């Protein structure tokens, strides 16, 4: 499970002190930021070559996620890239509008905003698109034409996906309203002609890695594997993974071989074997995540969205997160919930701070700052989990965030100062607690067979994220952190205050991301809304204040905040442990899903006035092998393109 830090506000500086360019440009609500990976040059040649092959395996699967997200995505992208890649002679105002839309399309992997799940439409007309496509075609651009199809027919086929906001409007809709089906209301490509009623009683053999298709009376599973759906892309991934194996140490090689086997067979038992082998690989400097991982895009919370990351360990920062991991049992023994849901023995929580080399699919260009895997609850309980915090991503966020951001929503000068002094530190600490202690913690009832997601259905992800956030908020205030040397002596109170203030503010500030409707879809946003609004209703920890026509969420009582967090955590853990769907539904409906649109309008006005971005898309580092006369790789160079368009066109042509 990821912590998408893009749904939180960020660290202290807007100054680009190092002389590097972090913030490259603004496109509508999005910031485009360059990611740097400084330690790469210090890796051994073997590790660099390993990274190079894994990097290619990551890019090779990128189109899988495009297709999973929307059936029209690849054709739409083909049209846009034809224009952007062959622009000679296109009127500048048309080219400019198409380029801006295309950048948002790339950042969001299609026409749906990654946070609101809703469709966004171009600022250019269908006629302008037709004109641009005509010129690009004359310039020699290839187009995603079906056999025998004309350009006019292609554009007619894509007219509504591009331009009609009400046609297939929401990629994932977990709460479509009374009487509406969540699969029917979600336009992603994980299901075709399937409703929840069809799925009831149908046993999926490949729950994580298949697309379900309704064929008359029956359901068919199209399995993602070599020879199955996405065979071409998966075969290329496998080819690059095979090339990587000789450069990997024994534990990584075993994991990569298990992954290759899973990609070939698609069998759940092979996926389990891969998860276990990946977990056992705890010492290597270079690692990868590559597969069908997170289930947020599926309203049922079952189907995995494809993603890939390649990364290496950041040794200094890893020492701090490993300290937390070493004490995982201490935290588990003190979880503020019914003792029967505490793990008697916490196994195998390994935690590392990493530098990302590349992220594709579900994790890029919009990236999380922390990841804890595997998601399979049964494997987590038996074998533990691996947790990574993405150091260079956090750093790039910090370096690219304007300072006005925090000032606008802080009640007092003290609050601003605290945030500037401790905000980044507190955010990183709670992210680590969320991933290492939070997701790794707790037991569930035997009767759930290690699969609480089946009982909690569309609410599982938000409940699980709330649980991990609550664990982090609860223990961030524990003096034990000072004792083990994770928090500097004498600074705990201020750090806790800064974190609680930021958490309360965020429930207000995050509303800027949902410019339409009065409902939150994204699970992490739901959980953050849930926690703050529950605290508002049940404790004295937060008060709502107004000044000069502006609303503020003020954290006013640190002790009450922590006590409230403990109470809510006990209930959220109970809901997960018992698979109490009704209670999950009630909690989220009451506190997590709905918001006041007038308040959102106010927040949007304030944010727009300051011209602050709502989310960030990252330009990844670029790798390039250097070969000698015999073709052997003698070095791998890393560079920073600072150009989203160049990188996206390069990936599409990869
Ligand atoms: Zn999480």
XYZ file of C-alpha atoms and ligand atoms in Angstrom:
655
model
C 0.000 0.000 0.000
C 1.285 3.416 -0.830
C 1.304 6.739 0.979
C 0.588 9.189 -1.811
C 2.196 12.272 -0.405
C 0.642 14.258 -3.187
C -2.484 14.298 -1.030
C -0.629 15.988 1.794
C 0.991 19.330 1.953
C 4.708 19.395 1.916
C 7.859 20.422 3.584
C 9.244 23.788 4.275
C 10.869 25.379 1.297
C 9.982 26.816 -2.029
C 13.529 28.029 -2.499
C 15.495 26.084 -5.014
C 18.662 26.552 -3.035
C 20.878 23.964 -4.646
C 20.695 25.750 -7.981
C 18.913 22.767 -9.440
C 15.630 23.019 -11.226
C 12.985 21.072 -9.363
C 9.777 22.818 -10.436
C 9.913 22.695 -14.240
C 6.519 24.093 -15.137
C 2.878 24.426 -14.175
C 0.164 22.886 -16.327
C -3.283 23.752 -15.048
C -3.607 22.316 -11.557
C -0.462 20.224 -11.910
C 3.150 20.970 -11.118
C 5.815 19.219 -13.194
C 8.888 18.436 -11.090
C 12.231 16.808 -11.910
C 13.271 13.861 -9.743
C 16.990 13.447 -8.981
C 18.799 10.275 -7.907
C 22.152 11.386 -6.557
C 23.536 8.121 -5.244
C 23.322 6.339 -8.592
C 26.880 7.194 -9.586
C 28.180 5.527 -6.422
C 26.623 2.153 -7.285
C 28.889 -0.644 -8.493
C 28.913 -1.311 -12.233
C 27.046 -4.574 -11.648
C 24.309 -2.737 -9.779
C 24.147 -0.042 -12.436
C 23.687 -2.645 -15.163
C 21.081 -4.388 -13.023
C 19.242 -1.052 -12.729
C 19.449 -0.591 -16.494
C 17.717 -3.914 -17.241
C 15.108 -3.392 -14.514
C 14.533 0.149 -15.843
C 13.740 -1.287 -19.267
C 11.431 -3.871 -17.675
C 9.636 -0.988 -15.928
C 9.066 1.011 -19.090
C 8.072 -2.116 -21.044
C 4.864 -2.513 -19.018
C 3.747 1.104 -19.105
C 1.019 0.586 -21.722
C -0.643 -2.092 -19.589
C -1.656 0.519 -17.058
C -2.854 2.892 -19.780
C -5.132 0.167 -21.092
C -6.316 -0.945 -17.637
C -7.310 2.582 -16.777
C -9.401 3.237 -19.869
C -10.145 1.194 -22.965
C -9.701 4.286 -25.191
C -6.496 5.473 -23.520
C -3.904 4.099 -25.921
C -5.738 5.306 -29.017
C -6.221 8.742 -27.440
C -2.553 8.883 -26.495
C -1.592 7.810 -30.016
C -3.540 10.726 -31.503
C -2.082 13.250 -29.063
C 1.493 12.034 -29.479
C 1.127 12.090 -33.267
C 0.460 15.809 -32.967
C 2.997 16.659 -30.281
C 5.684 14.560 -31.956
C 5.093 15.937 -35.499
C 4.109 19.554 -34.945
C 5.518 21.308 -38.027
C 2.948 23.642 -39.530
C 0.281 23.282 -36.829
C -1.094 26.727 -35.848
C 0.654 27.723 -32.593
C -2.534 28.332 -30.591
C -3.828 24.857 -31.465
C -0.488 23.198 -30.784
C -0.220 24.991 -27.467
C -3.681 23.874 -26.329
C -3.079 20.280 -27.468
C 0.308 20.204 -25.725
C -1.146 21.426 -22.425
C -3.920 18.846 -22.544
C -1.451 16.113 -23.530
C 0.759 16.893 -20.535
C -2.221 16.504 -18.197
C -3.157 13.306 -20.045
C 0.343 11.885 -19.470
C 0.537 12.954 -15.833
C -2.859 11.381 -15.079
C -2.421 8.399 -17.457
C -5.528 9.312 -19.397
C -8.405 11.778 -19.243
C -9.333 11.203 -15.581
C -7.892 13.267 -12.762
C -5.861 10.900 -10.573
C -7.307 12.307 -7.359
C -10.935 13.064 -8.179
C -11.303 10.160 -10.657
C -13.372 12.481 -12.892
C -12.894 13.194 -16.565
C -11.244 16.413 -17.700
C -11.782 17.646 -21.261
C -9.608 19.635 -23.701
C -9.688 23.414 -24.121
C -9.499 22.956 -27.916
C -12.381 22.114 -30.256
C -12.960 18.886 -32.208
C -12.273 20.878 -35.396
C -8.922 22.059 -34.032
C -8.025 18.465 -33.171
C -8.977 17.285 -36.666
C -6.887 20.044 -38.242
C -3.855 19.208 -36.088
C -4.163 15.467 -36.738
C -4.408 16.099 -40.480
C -1.194 18.139 -40.476
C 0.610 15.632 -38.237
C -0.420 12.780 -40.552
C 0.887 14.734 -43.546
C 4.121 15.168 -41.581
C 4.399 11.389 -41.438
C 3.032 10.764 -37.938
C 1.743 7.228 -37.379
C -1.874 7.099 -36.142
C -3.652 4.416 -34.092
C -5.923 3.457 -36.992
C -7.798 0.173 -36.993
C -7.561 -1.858 -40.201
C -9.393 0.039 -42.924
C -10.196 2.984 -40.671
C -9.945 6.578 -41.933
C -8.723 9.516 -39.837
C -12.306 10.828 -39.733
C -13.555 7.503 -38.401
C -10.784 7.415 -35.810
C -11.681 10.884 -34.551
C -15.383 10.028 -34.538
C -14.634 6.936 -32.435
C -12.695 9.041 -29.933
C -14.980 12.082 -30.019
C -16.956 11.338 -26.880
C -14.010 9.962 -24.859
C -12.140 13.218 -25.572
C -14.811 15.876 -25.524
C -17.939 14.706 -23.715
C -17.542 15.237 -19.988
C -20.703 13.244 -19.272
C -19.726 10.248 -21.393
C -17.928 7.689 -19.177
C -17.309 10.395 -16.592
C -15.653 8.585 -13.642
C -12.798 6.059 -13.770
C -13.518 4.605 -10.306
C -16.787 5.255 -8.551
C -17.174 3.436 -5.248
C -20.235 5.384 -4.144
C -22.340 6.063 -7.224
C -25.538 6.588 -5.240
C -28.488 4.456 -4.280
C -29.444 1.756 -6.735
C -26.390 2.197 -8.962
C -23.813 -0.509 -9.480
C -20.187 0.316 -8.621
C -18.780 -1.636 -11.583
C -21.260 -0.168 -13.992
C -20.550 3.350 -12.711
C -16.753 2.935 -13.028
C -15.443 3.198 -16.574
C -12.018 1.606 -16.064
C -11.113 -1.383 -18.201
C -10.813 -3.986 -15.426
C -14.345 -5.165 -16.209
C -16.345 -5.328 -19.384
C -20.102 -5.758 -19.196
C -19.943 -6.988 -15.601
C -21.990 -5.901 -12.583
C -21.642 -6.725 -8.902
C -24.607 -9.079 -9.237
C -22.705 -11.051 -11.911
C -19.637 -11.309 -9.676
C -21.654 -12.550 -6.693
C -21.075 -16.268 -6.449
C -18.459 -16.304 -9.221
C -15.121 -17.660 -7.995
C -12.197 -15.926 -9.661
C -9.191 -18.106 -10.237
C -6.999 -15.058 -10.974
C -8.492 -12.356 -8.762
C -5.540 -9.957 -8.904
C -4.359 -10.387 -12.471
C -7.340 -10.760 -14.754
C -9.931 -8.691 -16.551
C -13.483 -9.923 -16.098
C -15.631 -9.986 -19.191
C -19.353 -10.722 -19.350
C -20.228 -13.098 -22.191
C -23.958 -13.637 -22.172
C -24.733 -15.689 -19.096
C -21.122 -16.402 -18.164
C -18.070 -14.524 -16.961
C -14.679 -14.998 -18.581
C -11.358 -14.233 -16.907
C -8.827 -12.765 -19.331
C -5.607 -13.540 -17.493
C -2.695 -11.107 -17.582
C 0.257 -13.325 -18.538
C 2.476 -14.373 -21.410
C 0.024 -15.820 -23.931
C -2.907 -14.069 -22.257
C -4.047 -10.477 -22.076
C -1.121 -8.009 -22.405
C 1.026 -10.869 -23.690
C 3.207 -8.605 -25.854
C 4.049 -6.200 -23.036
C 4.529 -8.940 -20.453
C 6.811 -10.907 -22.786
C 9.017 -7.805 -23.117
C 9.045 -7.315 -19.350
C 10.129 -10.947 -18.976
C 12.879 -10.501 -21.566
C 14.364 -7.573 -19.611
C 13.980 -9.361 -16.282
C 15.847 -12.330 -17.717
C 18.616 -9.995 -18.837
C 18.743 -8.590 -15.291
C 19.112 -11.932 -13.488
C 22.874 -12.451 -14.152
C 23.633 -9.073 -12.531
C 21.518 -9.714 -9.429
C 22.700 -11.191 -6.141
C 21.272 -14.603 -5.129
C 18.225 -13.313 -3.217
C 17.265 -10.828 -5.941
C 17.861 -13.413 -8.663
C 15.543 -15.856 -6.884
C 12.866 -13.175 -6.619
C 13.229 -12.133 -10.276
C 13.005 -15.751 -11.402
C 9.850 -16.198 -9.335
C 8.411 -13.054 -10.920
C 9.250 -14.323 -14.407
C 7.473 -17.573 -13.608
C 4.398 -15.694 -12.375
C 4.315 -13.546 -15.505
C 4.404 -16.757 -17.566
C 1.725 -18.727 -15.719
C -0.410 -16.036 -14.080
C -1.157 -18.559 -11.315
C -1.945 -17.260 -7.832
C 0.384 -19.842 -6.284
C 3.246 -18.396 -8.363
C 2.318 -14.880 -7.329
C 2.491 -16.014 -3.700
C 5.867 -17.633 -4.307
C 7.092 -14.382 -5.844
C 5.785 -12.293 -2.924
C 7.620 -14.572 -0.498
C 10.861 -14.507 -2.515
C 10.663 -10.720 -2.859
C 10.169 -10.441 0.920
C 13.212 -12.604 1.576
C 15.404 -10.225 -0.430
C 16.211 -7.732 2.320
C 19.904 -6.984 1.935
C 20.372 -6.053 -1.724
C 21.270 -2.499 -2.658
C 19.051 -2.512 -5.744
C 15.447 -3.706 -5.800
C 12.354 -3.488 -7.974
C 8.597 -3.651 -7.713
C 7.064 -4.832 -10.962
C 3.584 -6.279 -11.289
C -0.124 -5.986 -10.571
C 0.050 -4.415 -7.147
C -2.433 -1.860 -5.829
C -6.190 -2.320 -5.957
C -7.467 1.243 -5.578
C -8.595 1.590 -9.190
C -10.936 -1.392 -8.840
C -14.110 -0.347 -6.993
C -14.223 -3.920 -5.628
C -10.630 -3.580 -4.396
C -9.565 -6.878 -6.010
C -7.873 -6.257 -9.384
C -4.267 -5.095 -9.354
C -3.164 -2.059 -11.330
C 0.177 -2.572 -13.057
C 3.140 -0.579 -11.815
C 6.916 -0.726 -11.683
C 9.626 0.969 -9.661
C 13.390 0.566 -9.685
C 15.334 1.882 -6.721
C 18.445 1.590 -4.606
C 19.040 2.039 -0.910
C 19.883 5.381 0.692
C 22.246 4.143 3.445
C 22.147 7.089 5.884
C 18.374 7.522 5.953
C 17.875 3.762 6.089
C 19.486 3.651 9.521
C 16.642 5.773 10.938
C 13.826 3.719 9.445
C 15.478 0.481 10.493
C 15.454 1.678 14.079
C 11.672 1.960 13.898
C 11.422 -1.464 12.251
C 13.581 -3.088 14.936
C 11.124 -1.896 17.570
C 7.994 -3.002 15.706
C 7.106 -5.475 18.464
C 7.237 -2.740 21.116
C 4.657 -0.726 19.170
C 2.512 -3.782 18.451
C 2.337 -4.664 22.163
C 0.984 -1.183 22.882
C -1.574 -0.835 20.117
C -4.582 0.937 21.639
C -7.005 -1.762 20.570
C -8.443 -5.012 21.869
C -5.393 -7.137 22.821
C -6.685 -10.130 20.882
C -5.978 -8.231 17.618
C -2.326 -7.643 18.577
C 0.310 -9.810 16.942
C 2.137 -11.888 19.552
C 5.144 -12.002 17.228
C 5.782 -9.374 14.606
C 7.693 -10.997 11.775
C 9.950 -9.611 9.160
C 9.178 -5.914 8.962
C 12.043 -4.571 6.901
C 12.237 -0.906 6.197
C 14.519 1.129 4.021
C 14.900 4.622 2.707
C 15.391 4.523 -1.036
C 16.183 6.612 -4.080
C 13.914 5.986 -7.028
C 15.431 5.631 -10.494
C 12.170 5.184 -12.401
C 8.459 4.737 -11.742
C 5.914 3.696 -14.356
C 2.259 2.750 -14.530
C 0.281 3.241 -11.340
C 3.287 4.831 -9.554
C 4.438 7.373 -12.116
C 4.465 10.219 -13.146
C 2.358 10.757 -9.991
C 4.216 8.942 -7.239
C 3.709 7.929 -3.624
C 6.331 8.768 -0.968
C 6.071 5.475 0.871
C 5.175 1.907 -0.087
C 4.544 -1.184 2.015
C 4.141 -4.565 0.326
C 2.961 -7.192 -0.305
C -0.744 -6.451 0.029
C -1.721 -10.093 0.573
C -2.842 -10.096 4.225
C -2.131 -13.793 4.707
C 1.480 -13.411 3.511
C 1.916 -10.269 5.617
C 0.855 -12.141 8.732
C 3.109 -15.109 8.060
C 6.132 -13.579 6.368
C 5.966 -9.881 7.219
C 6.299 -6.956 4.859
C 8.830 -4.729 3.171
C 8.513 -1.020 3.525
C 10.253 1.699 1.561
C 10.220 5.445 1.935
C 11.046 7.302 -1.250
C 13.643 9.822 -0.084
C 14.336 11.579 -3.331
C 10.619 11.952 -4.034
C 10.054 13.584 -0.625
C 12.992 15.843 -1.261
C 11.722 16.904 -4.685
C 8.293 17.651 -3.193
C 9.851 19.800 -0.514
C 12.056 21.690 -2.887
C 9.213 22.446 -5.259
C 6.468 23.507 -2.848
C 5.800 27.221 -2.407
C 5.913 28.583 1.167
C 2.658 30.529 0.736
C 0.923 27.211 0.705
C 1.204 26.680 4.422
C 0.856 30.332 5.417
C -2.540 30.659 3.785
C -4.118 27.934 5.894
C -2.295 28.370 9.212
C -4.145 30.247 11.933
C -1.133 31.798 13.644
C 2.408 32.855 13.009
C 3.537 30.231 15.555
C 1.867 27.542 13.520
C 3.689 28.662 10.376
C 7.022 28.715 12.175
C 6.507 25.291 13.672
C 5.590 23.928 10.284
C 8.645 25.470 8.692
C 10.913 24.102 11.390
C 9.421 20.633 11.816
C 6.915 20.016 9.017
C 9.209 18.014 6.756
C 10.692 16.023 9.633
C 7.268 15.231 11.110
C 5.865 14.251 7.721
C 8.718 11.853 7.030
C 8.460 10.345 10.508
C 4.710 9.757 10.264
C 5.117 8.327 6.775
C 7.625 5.845 8.183
C 5.367 4.966 11.105
C 2.405 4.605 8.726
C 4.264 2.165 6.495
C 6.430 0.238 8.932
C 4.320 0.073 12.067
C 0.861 0.897 10.648
C 0.210 -1.409 7.702
C 2.320 -4.158 9.220
C 0.297 -4.293 12.431
C -2.667 -6.164 13.802
C -4.492 -9.450 13.377
C -7.838 -10.217 11.794
C -10.432 -12.813 12.819
C -9.797 -16.409 11.733
C -13.107 -16.507 9.919
C -11.901 -13.896 7.406
C -9.213 -16.299 6.151
C -6.665 -13.519 5.995
C -8.780 -11.582 3.503
C -10.584 -8.700 5.262
C -10.855 -6.946 1.888
C -13.486 -9.483 0.849
C -15.664 -8.505 3.782
C -15.088 -4.743 3.634
C -15.298 -4.571 -0.181
C -15.155 -1.007 -1.561
C -14.407 0.381 1.929
C -11.394 -1.801 2.619
C -8.721 0.508 1.235
C -9.948 3.637 2.992
C -10.317 1.741 6.290
C -6.830 0.250 5.968
C -5.297 3.637 5.163
C -7.135 5.195 8.105
C -5.774 2.448 10.335
C -2.179 3.052 9.224
C -2.529 6.850 9.550
C -4.045 6.495 13.029
C -1.212 4.231 14.165
C 1.264 6.865 12.951
C -0.604 9.743 14.624
C -0.873 7.778 17.843
C 2.782 6.792 18.147
C 4.312 9.988 16.795
C 3.454 11.410 20.236
C 5.123 8.581 22.174
C 8.225 9.529 24.213
C 9.617 6.138 23.273
C 10.659 7.722 19.948
C 13.070 9.936 21.879
C 14.327 6.950 23.851
C 15.249 5.015 20.705
C 16.860 8.085 19.164
C 14.425 8.691 16.316
C 13.304 12.089 17.649
C 15.753 14.661 19.064
C 15.604 15.169 22.824
C 13.339 18.047 23.855
C 11.689 18.426 20.447
C 8.892 15.871 20.731
C 6.096 18.222 21.824
C 6.784 20.674 19.064
C 7.029 17.939 16.442
C 3.741 16.420 17.558
C 2.037 19.816 17.541
C 3.389 20.530 14.062
C 2.180 17.155 12.784
C -1.303 17.407 14.321
C -1.697 20.964 13.056
C -0.661 19.907 9.575
C -3.027 16.936 9.672
C -5.980 19.106 10.680
C -5.131 21.749 8.043
C -4.850 19.107 5.377
C -8.507 18.077 5.666
C -9.370 21.593 4.590
C -6.601 22.115 2.054
C -7.158 18.801 0.272
C -10.622 19.951 -0.792
C -8.906 22.051 -3.468
C -8.317 18.875 -5.422
C -11.991 18.165 -5.905
C -13.282 20.999 -7.988
C -16.543 19.308 -8.891
C -19.212 17.540 -6.902
C -19.313 17.192 -3.134
C -17.829 13.745 -2.685
C -14.335 12.312 -2.205
C -13.338 9.209 -4.188
C -9.634 8.740 -3.491
C -9.132 6.409 -0.510
C -6.291 8.286 1.197
C -8.223 11.515 0.945
C -11.270 9.765 2.384
C -9.288 8.455 5.310
C -7.805 11.867 6.104
C -11.214 13.487 5.895
C -12.643 10.722 8.097
C -10.087 11.159 10.861
C -10.316 14.940 11.100
C -14.108 15.044 10.911
C -14.457 12.272 13.467
C -12.154 14.222 15.808
C -14.203 17.376 15.192
C -17.394 15.521 16.129
C -16.096 13.561 19.125
C -13.292 15.569 20.748
C -12.136 19.073 21.595
C -8.891 18.585 19.659
C -9.735 20.706 16.630
C -11.841 23.838 16.315
C -13.160 25.556 13.228
C -12.284 29.240 13.218
C -13.069 32.081 10.800
C -11.233 35.314 10.123
C -11.599 37.786 7.235
C -14.050 35.456 5.542
C -11.585 32.565 5.649
C -12.009 29.213 7.384
C -9.274 27.545 9.446
C -9.030 24.118 11.058
C -7.094 24.788 14.254
C -5.553 22.018 16.282
C -6.027 23.324 19.806
C -5.459 20.390 22.150
C -2.653 17.937 21.511
C -3.630 15.512 24.292
C -7.256 15.415 23.182
C -6.072 14.806 19.614
C -3.999 11.807 20.612
C -6.668 10.376 22.910
C -9.258 10.706 20.134
C -6.922 9.044 17.651
C -6.532 6.119 20.063
C -10.307 5.695 20.431
C -10.958 5.846 16.704
C -8.067 3.471 16.039
C -9.568 0.868 18.384
C -12.802 0.997 16.393
C -11.130 0.987 12.970
C -9.012 -2.023 13.941
C -12.140 -3.792 15.192
C -13.888 -3.082 11.887
C -10.976 -4.568 9.947
C -10.485 -7.514 12.302
C -14.156 -8.495 12.269
C -14.819 -7.481 8.659
C -17.684 -5.262 9.835
C -18.881 -3.850 6.504
C -21.878 -2.030 7.958
C -19.747 -0.132 10.483
C -17.163 0.735 7.817
C -19.896 2.041 5.553
C -21.433 4.119 8.325
C -18.117 5.609 9.414
C -17.067 6.603 5.906
C -20.484 7.887 4.873
C -20.709 10.025 8.001
C -17.199 11.460 8.102
C -15.118 10.485 5.085
C -16.984 10.811 1.802
C -19.108 13.947 1.722
C -18.067 17.552 2.165
C -19.559 21.027 2.030
C -19.145 22.385 -1.523
C -19.262 26.010 -0.307
C -16.253 25.354 1.894
C -14.479 23.722 -1.058
C -15.258 26.764 -3.219
C -13.662 28.965 -0.581
C -10.544 26.781 -0.448
C -10.294 26.751 -4.240
C -10.547 30.572 -4.351
C -7.747 30.882 -1.812
C -5.547 28.387 -3.615
C -6.190 29.902 -7.042
C -5.401 33.324 -5.689
C -1.964 32.009 -4.712
C -1.646 29.939 -7.884
C -0.778 26.761 -5.953
C -0.694 23.370 -7.684
C -3.056 20.564 -6.646
C -0.779 17.672 -7.530
C 2.609 16.882 -9.025
C 3.804 14.836 -11.964
C 7.464 13.837 -11.937
C 9.965 13.684 -14.735
C 12.069 10.605 -13.970
C 15.825 10.274 -14.238
C 16.997 8.787 -17.530
C 19.438 5.896 -17.832
C 21.673 5.228 -20.782
C 24.172 2.386 -21.134
C 27.707 3.022 -22.339
C 29.170 0.105 -24.316
C 32.732 -0.663 -25.311
C 33.839 -1.840 -28.765
C 32.663 -5.399 -28.080
C 29.191 -4.234 -27.039
C 29.721 -4.943 -23.335
C 28.214 -2.344 -20.976
C 31.067 -0.536 -19.231
C 28.968 2.141 -17.538
C 25.381 3.357 -17.147
C 24.886 7.094 -17.202
C 22.130 8.883 -15.380
C 20.742 12.205 -16.593
C 17.790 14.474 -15.865
C 15.774 15.406 -18.963
C 13.848 18.315 -17.320
C 11.292 17.887 -20.073
C 8.071 15.929 -19.593
C 7.247 15.824 -23.312
C 10.640 14.441 -24.306
C 10.433 11.739 -21.659
C 6.880 10.668 -22.412
C 7.575 10.463 -26.164
C 10.721 8.469 -25.443
C 8.792 6.013 -23.221
C 6.050 5.557 -25.825
C 8.654 4.744 -28.465
C 10.628 2.464 -26.132
Zn -0.837 3.320 3.353
